[in-house]
Amino acid sequence: MIAVLDWLDARTGYRGARRVMLDEPLPPGTGWLFTLGSLLLALILIQLLTGAFLTLYYAPTPDHAYDSVRYITSLGTGRLVRGLHHYGASFLIVAMALHMLRVIAFGSYKAPREITWLSGLALLGLVLAFSLTGYLLPWDQRAYWATVVTINISKLAPLGGELVAGVLRGGPTIGALTLVRWYSAHVIFLPAALVLLVAGHLVLMRRNGISGPVRRREGETTPFYPGQASRDVTVVLLVVAALASVAWYGVPALEAPADPADATFIPRPEWYFLGLFQLLKYFPGEWEVVGAIVVPTVAAVFLALLPWIDRGPERDPRRRKLVMALVMMGVAGVIALTTLGWRDRPLSAAAGWTMREIGGRAFVASAQCARCHVDGGMSDPLDGLLLTRGAEWIAGHIVDPDMIGPGLRDAPTIVHEREVAAMAAYVRRLSRQPYPGFAPPVETAAAVFARHCVGCHKIEGDGGTDGPDLTHAGSKHDQATLRRWIIDPEGVDPKAEMPSFGSRLTGVQLDAISQYLSSRK
Amino acid sequence: MTLPDNFSSGPSPGSFHRRGRRRTLVLFINTVVALIGGGLTALLSAFALRPAVSAGTRWVRAGSTADLRPNVPVPRVVTVSRMDGWYRERARTTVFLVWDGDQTVRALSATCTHLGCQVAWHPGDARFRCPCHGGVYGADGRVVSGPPPRPLDMLEARIDPTDASVRVRV
């Protein structure tokens, strides 16, 4: 064994290289605060590895991106790998912020380390670009809308904002070209830049040596390995253990598939962009460019110029009060904005099942969807069906099942457009959430509502606006009045514009809908 | 860059105690690196090598008896729907149905057993011929001449009551 290694060393000189890597002389007093660089290196390696392996299953097209991410998440190992990659990004951002704050507090960017500092800032920008591009890849609602916002912000850039937006989109709209473009940036261009910059950062760090404690201490330098290396490894172990447990217990979010037509979705960015997101709320109209472009640019320029603003040889933070105060204000601002952005969270509109969705279940049963959507059949059963299509596609498929697979299905069943809409709503809901089950009278009422009432009336925000909102119908009328009203509106109120439903509904249906409405207080 | 002369990661002439501490640290570092590296390697390998899900079989309708002719192989295209990872594949494959005119039907795969080309039925001499390397099979699927190593594969088939179905791998 030794002979083989000697042979190898004689030809590659690996022992010398290893010694150069590990025997970096460290000034006395280097301690735990100097472990963050190694931690970042470890986290970046984990991102590169997990990311590379995720590409085995990911498909960067709008038709398949969501399916493939869902497939990855459905595999036990895939959920973990995606979890490490997803949460690892957050860990990386936090570790980077801490590393940067340590460098600022210790004045480590001072001569001769200005270029090291700038390369570090470039790395920060690169990591933010990674998270922005990676965010789009699952192609779910969150990804889509966050990207819409990002690209619209880029339009505000002075001089050629539209051009920038066009380049980011790869065309006039966000779509297939945007996705491939961002994917390619995320897995080819950005990683290449990252590897080069990290290498440069490390070479610079080794060339100038690490800055060490703010006050130079007497004593001999010590080699990096194994003293400081074991500190670094301890921190890496703790953080990676934390990351692994987050990935183990957490399921990385995957919302409904991207749907440009959905007006109910409330887009929110990833937490580390929440501060910027919140900032935009304070700049009305034409001042928006201040929040979107000017403030971030000023902050970036300030950071880049720090080594020249804070020029003296003094490194002790207690004697650099002005710079520390400015930086602390910046940190406090970011934390405050992020917290405000975090708390300013509107409630999601559709928490429970709507009447339309419940009503769709009855129409699905009568439309014989189960002829194909059955265990072992041509398609998967509707329960737990992994659906990625939008409402229009589903409506088209219901009206003409042959549309997506000629020769595979029976002739289309003729159904009313409102029934189609209810079925589409039901199926879309079902793919996100199992059917919770409702009392049969409620199901009957829901079917009546979805077929006859929803065109003019709203319940909990879903429906038409020609007639009154029925969300609290029961607080004004009792069941008997409601029943009479539905049978013959003009009999109750001669000025009523509502058509009569006495001849269109059965007794059971009338009982169900009037009872349901009267129960809505 | 240059290192001080006395600078080396090799054993230093320190006390026995210092050497023991150094050995402990090295052991600790190696253990952690092995732990994290091993864990990641195991996870990523399992993720990448994900063993193929065992394939099952399924009955698929291949037509009705009205489409068939007694004792003559009739090609039918069956569509098999299956999940290929995240992709729903609707694989189409050709089978030859040989119906006895009553309640029995046999199904021959159209895939040549030599190298996988699709054979065609030639009614003139009642032979299946492979267009690739000249394999010739009789009406019952047995090899008549050419390179095929074994007869055409038989699939399970049934008639119920007028629908012909075959059992295919998914």
XYZ file of C-alpha atoms in Angstrom:
691
model
C 0.000 0.000 0.000
C 2.702 2.441 1.059
C 4.659 1.475 -2.043
C 1.696 2.253 -4.263
C 1.196 5.627 -2.566
C 4.918 6.392 -2.921
C 4.663 5.535 -6.594
C 1.636 7.801 -6.943
C 3.304 10.628 -5.026
C 6.407 10.398 -7.170
C 4.243 11.012 -10.228
C 1.622 13.431 -8.916
C 3.230 15.036 -5.890
C -0.099 14.726 -4.113
C 1.497 14.686 -0.654
C 3.088 18.047 -1.274
C -0.188 19.431 -2.588
C -2.008 18.039 0.418
C 0.551 19.620 2.733
C 0.172 22.985 1.001
C -3.627 22.704 1.364
C -3.651 21.692 5.004
C -0.577 23.341 6.508
C -1.811 26.887 6.010
C -0.157 28.885 8.805
C -2.759 30.538 11.019
C -2.057 33.482 13.309
C -2.429 32.759 17.034
C -5.932 33.298 18.385
C -7.718 32.015 15.281
C -10.787 30.301 16.675
C -14.423 29.383 16.258
C -15.395 32.627 14.516
C -13.123 31.651 11.640
C -14.959 28.408 10.872
C -17.665 29.964 8.678
C -15.641 29.861 5.474
C -15.204 26.097 5.696
C -18.882 25.776 6.555
C -19.779 27.694 3.392
C -17.504 25.477 1.348
C -19.211 22.387 2.766
C -22.704 23.778 2.139
C -21.779 24.765 -1.424
C -20.443 21.250 -2.044
C -23.702 19.762 -0.766
C -25.665 22.072 -3.085
C -23.512 21.104 -6.065
C -23.817 17.381 -5.347
C -27.536 17.256 -4.579
C -28.232 19.600 -7.498
C -26.264 17.455 -9.923
C -28.183 14.363 -8.854
C -31.562 16.093 -9.028
C -30.994 16.633 -12.749
C -31.271 12.839 -13.169
C -35.029 13.160 -12.772
C -35.860 16.774 -13.564
C -37.284 17.856 -16.926
C -37.112 21.587 -17.694
C -40.253 21.995 -19.795
C -43.568 23.528 -18.700
C -45.342 20.272 -19.569
C -43.175 18.104 -17.360
C -41.247 20.231 -14.854
C -43.972 20.091 -12.221
C -44.614 16.368 -12.774
C -40.939 15.568 -12.485
C -40.473 17.560 -9.279
C -43.543 15.901 -7.830
C -42.137 12.549 -8.851
C -38.819 13.352 -7.168
C -40.650 14.385 -4.003
C -42.701 11.177 -4.105
C -39.553 9.036 -3.911
C -38.238 8.565 -0.390
C -34.661 9.341 -1.361
C -35.807 12.057 -3.738
C -37.653 13.878 -1.007
C -34.455 13.886 1.047
C -32.204 14.977 -1.809
C -34.610 17.724 -2.797
C -34.975 18.660 0.880
C -31.200 18.981 1.298
C -31.011 21.122 -1.843
C -34.064 23.246 -0.995
C -33.327 23.896 2.680
C -29.585 23.896 2.002
C -30.102 27.092 -0.003
C -31.506 28.796 3.093
C -28.678 27.477 5.259
C -26.216 28.780 2.690
C -27.732 32.270 2.707
C -27.664 32.444 6.526
C -24.086 31.154 6.706
C -23.050 33.673 4.063
C -24.652 36.545 5.950
C -22.863 35.473 9.150
C -19.544 35.082 7.325
C -19.958 38.548 5.850
C -20.865 40.088 9.209
C -17.803 38.462 10.795
C -15.602 39.896 8.050
C -17.137 43.344 8.523
C -16.929 43.258 12.326
C -13.278 42.202 12.231
C -12.391 44.636 9.464
C -11.009 41.682 7.543
C -11.628 43.412 4.219
C -8.905 45.977 4.913
C -5.700 46.097 2.893
C -4.428 43.829 1.441
C -7.699 41.865 1.315
C -9.935 44.247 -0.670
C -10.131 41.976 -3.699
C -10.934 38.966 -1.504
C -13.820 41.004 -0.113
C -15.077 41.950 -3.575
C -14.914 38.330 -4.736
C -16.926 37.420 -1.648
C -19.572 39.996 -2.552
C -19.669 38.605 -6.083
C -20.209 35.158 -4.547
C -23.120 36.530 -2.531
C -24.663 37.931 -5.695
C -24.102 34.615 -7.406
C -25.820 32.682 -4.622
C -28.805 35.033 -4.801
C -28.933 34.455 -8.564
C -28.874 30.714 -7.856
C -31.845 30.955 -5.517
C -33.769 33.162 -7.938
C -33.272 30.820 -10.887
C -33.728 27.668 -8.825
C -36.974 28.993 -7.468
C -38.669 28.826 -10.873
C -37.723 25.234 -11.615
C -40.559 23.380 -9.791
C -42.970 25.350 -12.025
C -45.636 25.561 -9.362
C -47.777 28.572 -8.573
C -45.248 30.023 -6.160
C -42.407 29.598 -8.647
C -44.361 31.093 -11.507
C -45.646 34.158 -9.693
C -42.380 34.878 -7.890
C -40.744 34.911 -11.311
C -43.409 37.196 -12.734
C -42.611 39.662 -9.943
C -38.833 39.321 -10.367
C -38.992 39.938 -14.089
C -41.312 42.900 -13.669
C -38.873 44.394 -11.164
C -36.072 44.004 -13.695
C -38.130 46.151 -16.094
C -37.638 49.080 -13.719
C -33.895 49.071 -14.341
C -32.870 52.378 -15.928
C -31.591 52.099 -19.493
C -32.910 49.014 -21.185
C -35.069 47.538 -18.429
C -37.363 46.109 -21.087
C -34.372 44.534 -22.787
C -33.256 42.955 -19.507
C -36.758 41.596 -18.938
C -36.820 40.232 -22.486
C -33.491 38.484 -21.996
C -34.651 37.017 -18.676
C -37.880 35.768 -20.251
C -36.277 34.567 -23.465
C -39.328 35.936 -25.301
C -42.388 38.093 -24.894
C -43.959 35.980 -22.136
C -42.879 33.728 -19.283
C -43.009 30.208 -20.607
C -41.013 27.337 -22.012
C -38.087 29.506 -23.083
C -37.906 31.201 -19.687
C -37.833 27.857 -17.921
C -35.072 26.337 -20.060
C -33.077 29.564 -19.851
C -33.234 29.723 -16.077
C -32.564 26.017 -15.813
C -29.506 26.326 -17.968
C -28.295 29.291 -15.912
C -28.936 27.361 -12.716
C -27.130 24.167 -13.699
C -24.422 25.287 -16.160
C -23.493 28.963 -16.160
C -23.937 29.859 -12.498
C -22.182 26.708 -11.186
C -19.257 27.323 -13.533
C -18.982 30.907 -12.298
C -19.376 29.724 -8.712
C -16.566 27.189 -8.934
C -14.231 29.754 -10.510
C -15.097 32.444 -7.972
C -14.796 30.098 -4.991
C -11.394 28.982 -6.275
C -10.345 32.608 -6.709
C -11.639 33.506 -3.258
C -9.649 30.658 -1.701
C -6.472 31.442 -3.627
C -6.699 35.076 -2.499
C -7.385 33.965 1.055
C -4.284 31.773 1.016
C -2.151 34.391 -0.705
C -2.855 37.081 1.877
C -3.369 34.711 4.790
C -6.387 34.969 7.016
C -6.804 38.192 8.935
C -6.965 36.553 12.357
C -8.075 38.223 15.591
C -8.485 42.002 15.549
C -5.504 42.483 17.888
C -2.350 40.772 16.819
C -1.287 38.318 19.507
C 2.172 37.147 20.356
C 3.033 33.572 19.604
C 3.819 31.136 16.859
C 1.557 30.451 13.919
C -0.136 27.058 13.957
C -0.987 24.892 10.981
C -4.635 24.707 9.870
C -4.589 20.920 10.190
C -5.626 19.419 12.525
C -6.276 22.118 15.152
C -8.412 24.663 13.297
C -9.572 21.961 10.880
C -11.219 20.074 13.740
C -13.050 23.261 14.797
C -14.235 23.747 11.227
C -15.300 20.133 11.011
C -17.230 20.417 14.282
C -19.230 23.374 12.988
C -19.792 21.630 9.648
C -20.980 18.510 11.481
C -23.466 20.450 13.619
C -24.862 22.475 10.734
C -25.086 19.517 8.360
C -26.838 17.532 11.106
C -29.323 20.387 11.483
C -29.819 20.545 7.711
C -30.259 16.777 7.500
C -32.926 16.788 10.202
C -34.790 19.660 8.536
C -34.661 17.710 5.259
C -35.722 14.530 7.062
C -38.754 16.016 8.809
C -39.736 18.730 6.356
C -41.334 18.282 2.972
C -40.135 20.963 0.546
C -43.178 22.897 -0.585
C -44.782 22.137 -3.927
C -47.918 24.133 -4.583
C -50.483 23.695 -7.322
C -49.046 23.701 -10.863
C -48.312 27.109 -12.382
C -51.501 28.656 -13.730
C -51.221 32.130 -15.283
C -55.034 32.481 -15.179
C -55.428 31.866 -11.460
C -56.349 35.105 -9.701
C -56.744 33.553 -6.262
C -53.103 32.671 -5.695
C -51.162 35.011 -3.420
C -47.536 35.029 -4.523
C -44.841 35.325 -1.908
C -41.075 35.130 -2.333
C -38.684 32.897 -0.435
C -37.957 34.238 3.048
C -34.606 35.825 2.206
C -36.260 38.039 -0.385
C -39.119 38.999 1.943
C -37.267 42.152 3.034
C -37.046 43.413 -0.551
C -40.628 42.283 -1.133
C -41.804 44.298 1.862
C -39.716 47.317 0.852
C -41.629 47.567 -2.428
C -44.867 48.141 -0.531
C -43.637 51.503 0.757
C -42.927 53.116 -2.595
C -46.081 54.118 -4.469
C -46.340 54.540 -8.226
C -43.353 56.044 -9.963
C -41.313 55.924 -6.746
C -41.261 52.145 -6.982
C -37.919 52.270 -8.723
C -36.446 53.603 -5.461
C -37.399 50.490 -3.519
C -36.793 48.064 -6.342
C -33.530 49.348 -7.774
C -32.071 52.346 -5.930
C -32.033 51.051 -2.337
C -30.556 47.627 -3.203
C -28.010 49.259 -5.524
C -26.947 51.795 -2.900
C -26.558 48.979 -0.364
C -24.487 46.917 -2.802
C -22.270 49.864 -3.745
C -21.781 50.743 -0.068
C -20.683 47.176 0.669
C -18.365 47.102 -2.333
C -16.723 50.376 -1.279
C -16.398 49.419 2.402
C -12.637 48.718 2.241
C -12.114 52.249 0.890
C -14.691 53.950 3.146
C -13.267 52.243 6.229
C -9.625 52.744 5.357
C -7.526 53.027 8.534
C -5.468 50.156 9.902
C -7.721 49.836 12.976
C -9.686 46.552 12.929
C -11.312 46.569 16.361
C -15.088 47.057 15.838
C -15.287 49.132 19.048
C -13.050 51.739 17.452
C -14.842 51.767 14.108
C -18.107 53.082 15.506
C -19.393 54.847 12.393
C -18.970 51.895 10.050
C -20.329 49.463 12.614
C -23.332 51.732 13.257
C -24.103 51.981 9.538
C -23.817 48.223 9.074
C -25.880 47.513 12.184
C -28.580 49.859 10.900
C -28.555 47.973 7.626
C -28.809 44.630 9.416
C -31.614 45.919 11.653
C -33.404 47.246 8.562
C -33.167 43.909 6.763
C -34.356 42.006 9.841
C -37.218 44.447 10.450
C -38.368 44.379 6.826
C -38.124 40.590 6.700
C -40.157 40.282 9.907
C -42.770 42.740 8.642
C -42.922 40.903 5.325
C -43.260 37.628 7.187
C -46.141 38.855 9.332
C -47.935 40.725 6.568
C -49.356 37.524 5.195
C -52.859 37.549 3.742
C -54.945 34.472 4.400
C -55.347 32.151 1.479
C -58.764 32.637 -0.088
C -59.860 29.055 -0.646
C -59.264 27.266 2.639
C -62.223 24.880 2.559
C -64.010 23.100 -0.253
C -66.315 25.406 -2.209
C -69.858 24.405 -3.126
C -68.800 24.240 -6.759
C -66.048 21.773 -5.946
C -68.331 19.603 -3.813
C -71.050 19.767 -6.472
C -68.607 18.615 -9.144
C -68.377 15.232 -7.437
C -71.952 14.315 -8.364
C -71.418 15.317 -12.008
C -68.180 13.353 -12.163
C -70.066 10.277 -10.954
C -72.800 10.673 -13.577
C -70.382 11.456 -16.415
C -68.849 7.987 -16.074
C -65.294 9.236 -15.757
C -64.596 5.982 -13.939
C -64.850 4.035 -17.200
C -61.251 5.030 -17.873
C -60.163 6.489 -14.552
C -60.099 3.237 -12.645
C -57.454 1.055 -11.047
C -55.750 -0.833 -13.847
C -57.607 1.220 -16.429
C -56.417 3.508 -19.198
C -55.844 6.314 -16.696
C -55.343 6.595 -12.973
C -58.372 6.817 -10.681
C -59.446 10.401 -9.955
C -58.812 9.973 -6.239
C -55.196 10.905 -5.797
C -54.794 11.633 -9.503
C -51.674 13.693 -9.994
C -53.047 16.525 -12.043
C -50.999 19.222 -13.704
C -53.426 20.593 -16.254
C -55.276 23.863 -16.034
C -59.034 24.305 -15.823
C -59.446 24.877 -19.584
C -57.659 21.663 -20.448
C -59.780 19.667 -18.017
C -62.965 21.264 -19.342
C -61.915 20.336 -22.883
C -61.132 16.818 -21.792
C -64.516 16.416 -20.082
C -66.440 17.698 -23.099
C -64.427 15.594 -25.522
C -62.367 12.859 -23.862
C -61.143 11.774 -27.276
C -59.268 15.048 -27.587
C -56.118 13.890 -25.814
C -56.010 10.303 -26.938
C -57.720 9.508 -30.228
C -59.277 6.086 -30.286
C -58.794 5.516 -26.593
C -62.104 6.637 -25.175
C -65.802 6.354 -25.651
C -67.795 9.058 -27.372
C -68.149 12.306 -25.422
C -71.018 12.722 -23.041
C -72.952 15.936 -23.447
C -72.806 17.968 -20.248
C -73.795 21.494 -19.322
C -70.962 24.037 -19.180
C -71.585 24.736 -15.493
C -71.343 21.028 -14.758
C -68.077 20.976 -16.683
C -66.766 23.898 -14.625
C -67.811 22.164 -11.401
C -66.174 18.893 -12.478
C -62.968 20.710 -13.372
C -62.987 22.495 -10.016
C -63.631 19.225 -8.187
C -60.894 17.333 -9.989
C -58.375 20.105 -9.489
C -59.162 20.254 -5.801
C -59.030 16.478 -5.528
C -55.520 16.349 -6.890
C -54.340 18.520 -4.007
C -56.467 17.144 -1.191
C -58.406 13.925 -0.650
C -62.195 14.303 -0.624
C -63.106 14.902 3.025
C -66.690 13.655 2.642
C -69.798 15.740 3.213
C -73.320 14.797 4.342
C -75.442 13.577 1.395
C -77.891 16.541 1.658
C -74.928 18.947 1.439
C -73.626 17.092 -1.621
C -77.058 17.318 -3.223
C -77.303 21.023 -2.367
C -73.810 21.558 -3.753
C -74.737 19.879 -7.040
C -77.860 22.075 -7.308
C -75.869 25.181 -6.467
C -73.081 24.346 -8.906
C -75.541 23.643 -11.717
C -78.246 26.289 -11.200
C -77.265 29.003 -8.688
C -73.567 29.647 -9.222
C -74.128 31.749 -12.347
C -75.744 34.555 -10.328
C -74.995 33.871 -6.663
C -71.823 33.695 -4.611
C -71.073 31.541 -1.599
C -67.791 32.298 0.132
C -66.400 34.215 -2.778
C -67.186 31.687 -5.522
C -69.980 32.417 -7.998
C -71.667 35.159 -10.026
C -72.617 38.662 -8.952
C -76.018 39.264 -10.610
C -77.913 38.014 -7.554
C -77.300 38.538 -3.849
C -74.432 36.804 -2.057
C -75.800 33.695 -0.340
C -72.946 33.172 2.091
C -75.194 34.208 4.995
C -78.570 33.425 3.400
C -79.755 31.647 6.562
C -79.378 34.726 8.722
C -82.178 36.516 6.828
C -84.610 33.757 5.865
C -85.799 30.442 7.240
C -85.889 27.229 5.211
C -89.584 27.440 4.286
C -89.217 30.971 2.868
C -86.102 30.015 0.924
C -87.841 26.949 -0.482
C -90.875 29.004 -1.595
C -88.542 31.609 -3.062
C -86.636 29.097 -5.167
C -89.857 27.474 -6.429
C -91.521 30.767 -7.384
C -89.556 33.964 -6.732
C -92.287 36.258 -8.041
C -94.794 34.621 -5.709
C -92.722 35.858 -2.762
C -91.552 39.159 -4.210
C -93.368 40.454 -7.356
C -90.276 42.466 -8.344
C -87.929 39.441 -8.216
C -85.796 38.954 -11.345
C -84.776 35.409 -10.498
C -86.270 32.686 -12.725
C -88.459 30.059 -11.137
C -86.898 26.675 -10.379
C -90.024 24.863 -9.187
C -90.224 22.790 -12.368
C -86.486 22.213 -12.750
C -85.664 20.797 -9.332
C -87.004 17.673 -7.642
C -88.464 17.755 -4.159
C -85.310 16.217 -2.723
C -83.155 18.827 -4.438
C -85.409 21.671 -3.227
C -85.273 20.345 0.331
C -81.508 19.978 0.184
C -80.698 23.410 -1.233
C -83.169 25.305 0.972
C -82.006 23.461 4.068
C -78.375 24.104 3.207
C -78.929 27.808 2.539
C -80.923 28.253 5.759
C -78.038 26.673 7.669
C -75.665 29.387 6.417
C -75.974 31.964 9.188
C 3.818 30.531 -1.155
C 6.572 29.471 1.214
C 6.168 27.747 4.520
C 8.411 28.108 7.564
C 11.049 25.401 7.763
C 9.699 23.934 10.962
C 6.208 23.791 9.501
C 4.796 20.429 8.685
C 1.725 18.315 9.219
C 3.962 15.316 9.872
C 4.619 14.165 13.413
C 6.375 16.955 15.300
C 8.936 16.229 17.980
C 6.456 17.378 20.632
C 5.640 15.589 23.823
C 3.776 12.318 23.906
C 0.724 14.205 25.167
C 0.669 16.561 22.188
C 1.004 13.700 19.789
C -1.947 11.959 21.453
C -4.080 15.081 21.106
C -3.121 15.398 17.490
C -4.048 11.803 16.834
C -7.442 12.323 18.487
C -8.144 15.386 16.350
C -7.153 13.602 13.155
C -9.379 10.674 14.104
C -12.241 13.066 14.812
C -11.818 14.882 11.475
C -11.606 11.635 9.529
C -14.673 10.259 11.306
C -16.783 13.334 10.543
C -15.638 13.475 6.925
C -16.392 9.764 6.548
C -19.780 10.222 8.227
C -20.950 13.112 6.071
C -19.316 11.816 2.907
C -20.617 8.304 3.476
C -24.125 9.516 4.266
C -24.268 11.697 1.176
C -22.806 8.968 -1.015
C -25.317 6.426 0.265
C -28.268 8.778 -0.205
C -27.246 9.986 -3.657
C -26.427 6.478 -4.860
C -29.770 5.151 -3.677
C -31.435 8.103 -5.393
C -29.544 7.577 -8.653
C -29.730 3.785 -8.761
C -33.382 3.590 -7.753
C -34.168 -0.029 -8.642
C -36.717 -0.425 -11.381
C -40.223 -1.036 -10.100
C -41.150 -4.625 -10.929
C -43.381 -4.692 -13.962
C -46.815 -6.278 -13.712
C -49.177 -7.505 -16.376
C -52.553 -6.215 -17.412
C -55.418 -7.339 -19.646
C -55.950 -4.988 -22.560
C -58.764 -5.067 -25.077
C -57.401 -5.768 -28.553
C -60.614 -5.629 -30.580
C -63.830 -7.561 -31.027
C -64.424 -10.811 -32.884
C -65.937 -8.726 -35.676
C -62.401 -7.485 -36.396
C -61.010 -11.032 -36.612
C -61.089 -13.736 -39.241
C -61.087 -17.408 -38.361
C -57.621 -19.016 -38.444
C -55.916 -16.053 -40.082
C -53.475 -13.909 -38.073
C -54.896 -10.389 -37.860
C -52.618 -7.602 -36.644
C -54.101 -5.475 -33.867
C -52.491 -2.476 -32.217
C -52.986 -2.423 -28.457
C -52.306 0.623 -26.370
C -50.818 0.101 -22.947
C -50.888 2.992 -20.546
C -48.149 2.992 -17.950
C -46.193 5.409 -15.803
C -42.570 5.906 -16.779
C -41.338 7.860 -13.795
C -43.317 11.090 -14.010
C -44.324 10.504 -17.609
C -47.516 8.754 -18.617
C -46.574 6.659 -21.564
C -49.140 5.226 -23.920
C -47.073 2.520 -25.517
C -48.523 0.996 -28.693
C -47.565 -2.489 -29.642
C -48.733 -4.832 -32.388
C -50.019 -8.341 -31.680
C -51.315 -10.922 -34.155
C -54.582 -12.519 -33.073
C -55.393 -15.964 -34.400
C -59.031 -16.789 -33.712
C -60.486 -20.278 -34.065
C -63.888 -18.820 -34.997
C -65.356 -19.717 -31.624
C -64.198 -18.975 -28.062
C -60.469 -19.477 -28.404
C -57.928 -16.949 -29.576
C -54.150 -17.047 -29.604
C -51.972 -13.949 -29.589
C -48.502 -13.748 -31.099
C -46.194 -10.864 -30.412
C -45.123 -9.101 -33.615
C -41.628 -8.609 -32.230
C -39.051 -10.793 -33.973
C -37.152 -12.864 -31.417
C -33.889 -12.246 -33.241
C -33.201 -8.538 -32.760
C -36.583 -6.986 -32.120
C -37.842 -5.821 -35.536
C -41.590 -6.071 -36.255
C -42.640 -9.031 -38.359
C -45.368 -8.813 -41.037
C -47.900 -11.457 -42.109
C -47.675 -12.623 -45.699
C -50.946 -14.343 -46.586
C -49.577 -15.672 -49.915
C -47.394 -18.337 -48.352
C -48.897 -18.019 -44.848
C -45.664 -16.891 -43.247
C -44.524 -14.176 -40.859
C -41.476 -12.476 -42.302
C -39.055 -10.222 -40.500
C -37.893 -7.311 -42.699
C -34.523 -7.014 -40.974
C -32.515 -10.241 -41.215
C -34.821 -12.561 -43.087
C -36.366 -14.466 -40.202
C -39.381 -16.503 -41.301
C -42.036 -17.952 -38.981
C -44.979 -20.204 -39.672
C -48.584 -19.229 -38.905
C -48.245 -20.793 -35.460
C -45.148 -18.676 -34.737
C -42.601 -21.458 -35.081
C -39.299 -20.586 -36.808
C -39.201 -21.793 -40.405
C -35.880 -20.324 -41.455
C -33.439 -17.552 -40.738
C -31.650 -16.407 -37.596
C -34.453 -16.188 -34.951
C -33.441 -18.263 -31.916
C -36.988 -19.131 -30.790
C -40.625 -18.925 -31.912
C -42.581 -15.668 -31.738
C -43.614 -14.923 -28.150
C -47.116 -15.996 -27.224
C -49.264 -13.720 -25.117
C -52.124 -14.872 -22.967
C -55.367 -14.071 -24.788
C -59.082 -14.594 -24.216
C -62.476 -13.855 -25.712
C -65.149 -12.477 -23.420
C -67.861 -12.681 -24.848
C -67.074 -10.959 -28.155
C -64.135 -8.847 -27.017
C -60.655 -10.178 -27.587
C -58.208 -9.236 -24.859
C -54.525 -9.915 -24.436
C -52.396 -9.863 -21.348
C -49.456 -7.510 -21.740
C -46.582 -6.482 -19.547
C -46.770 -2.936 -18.266
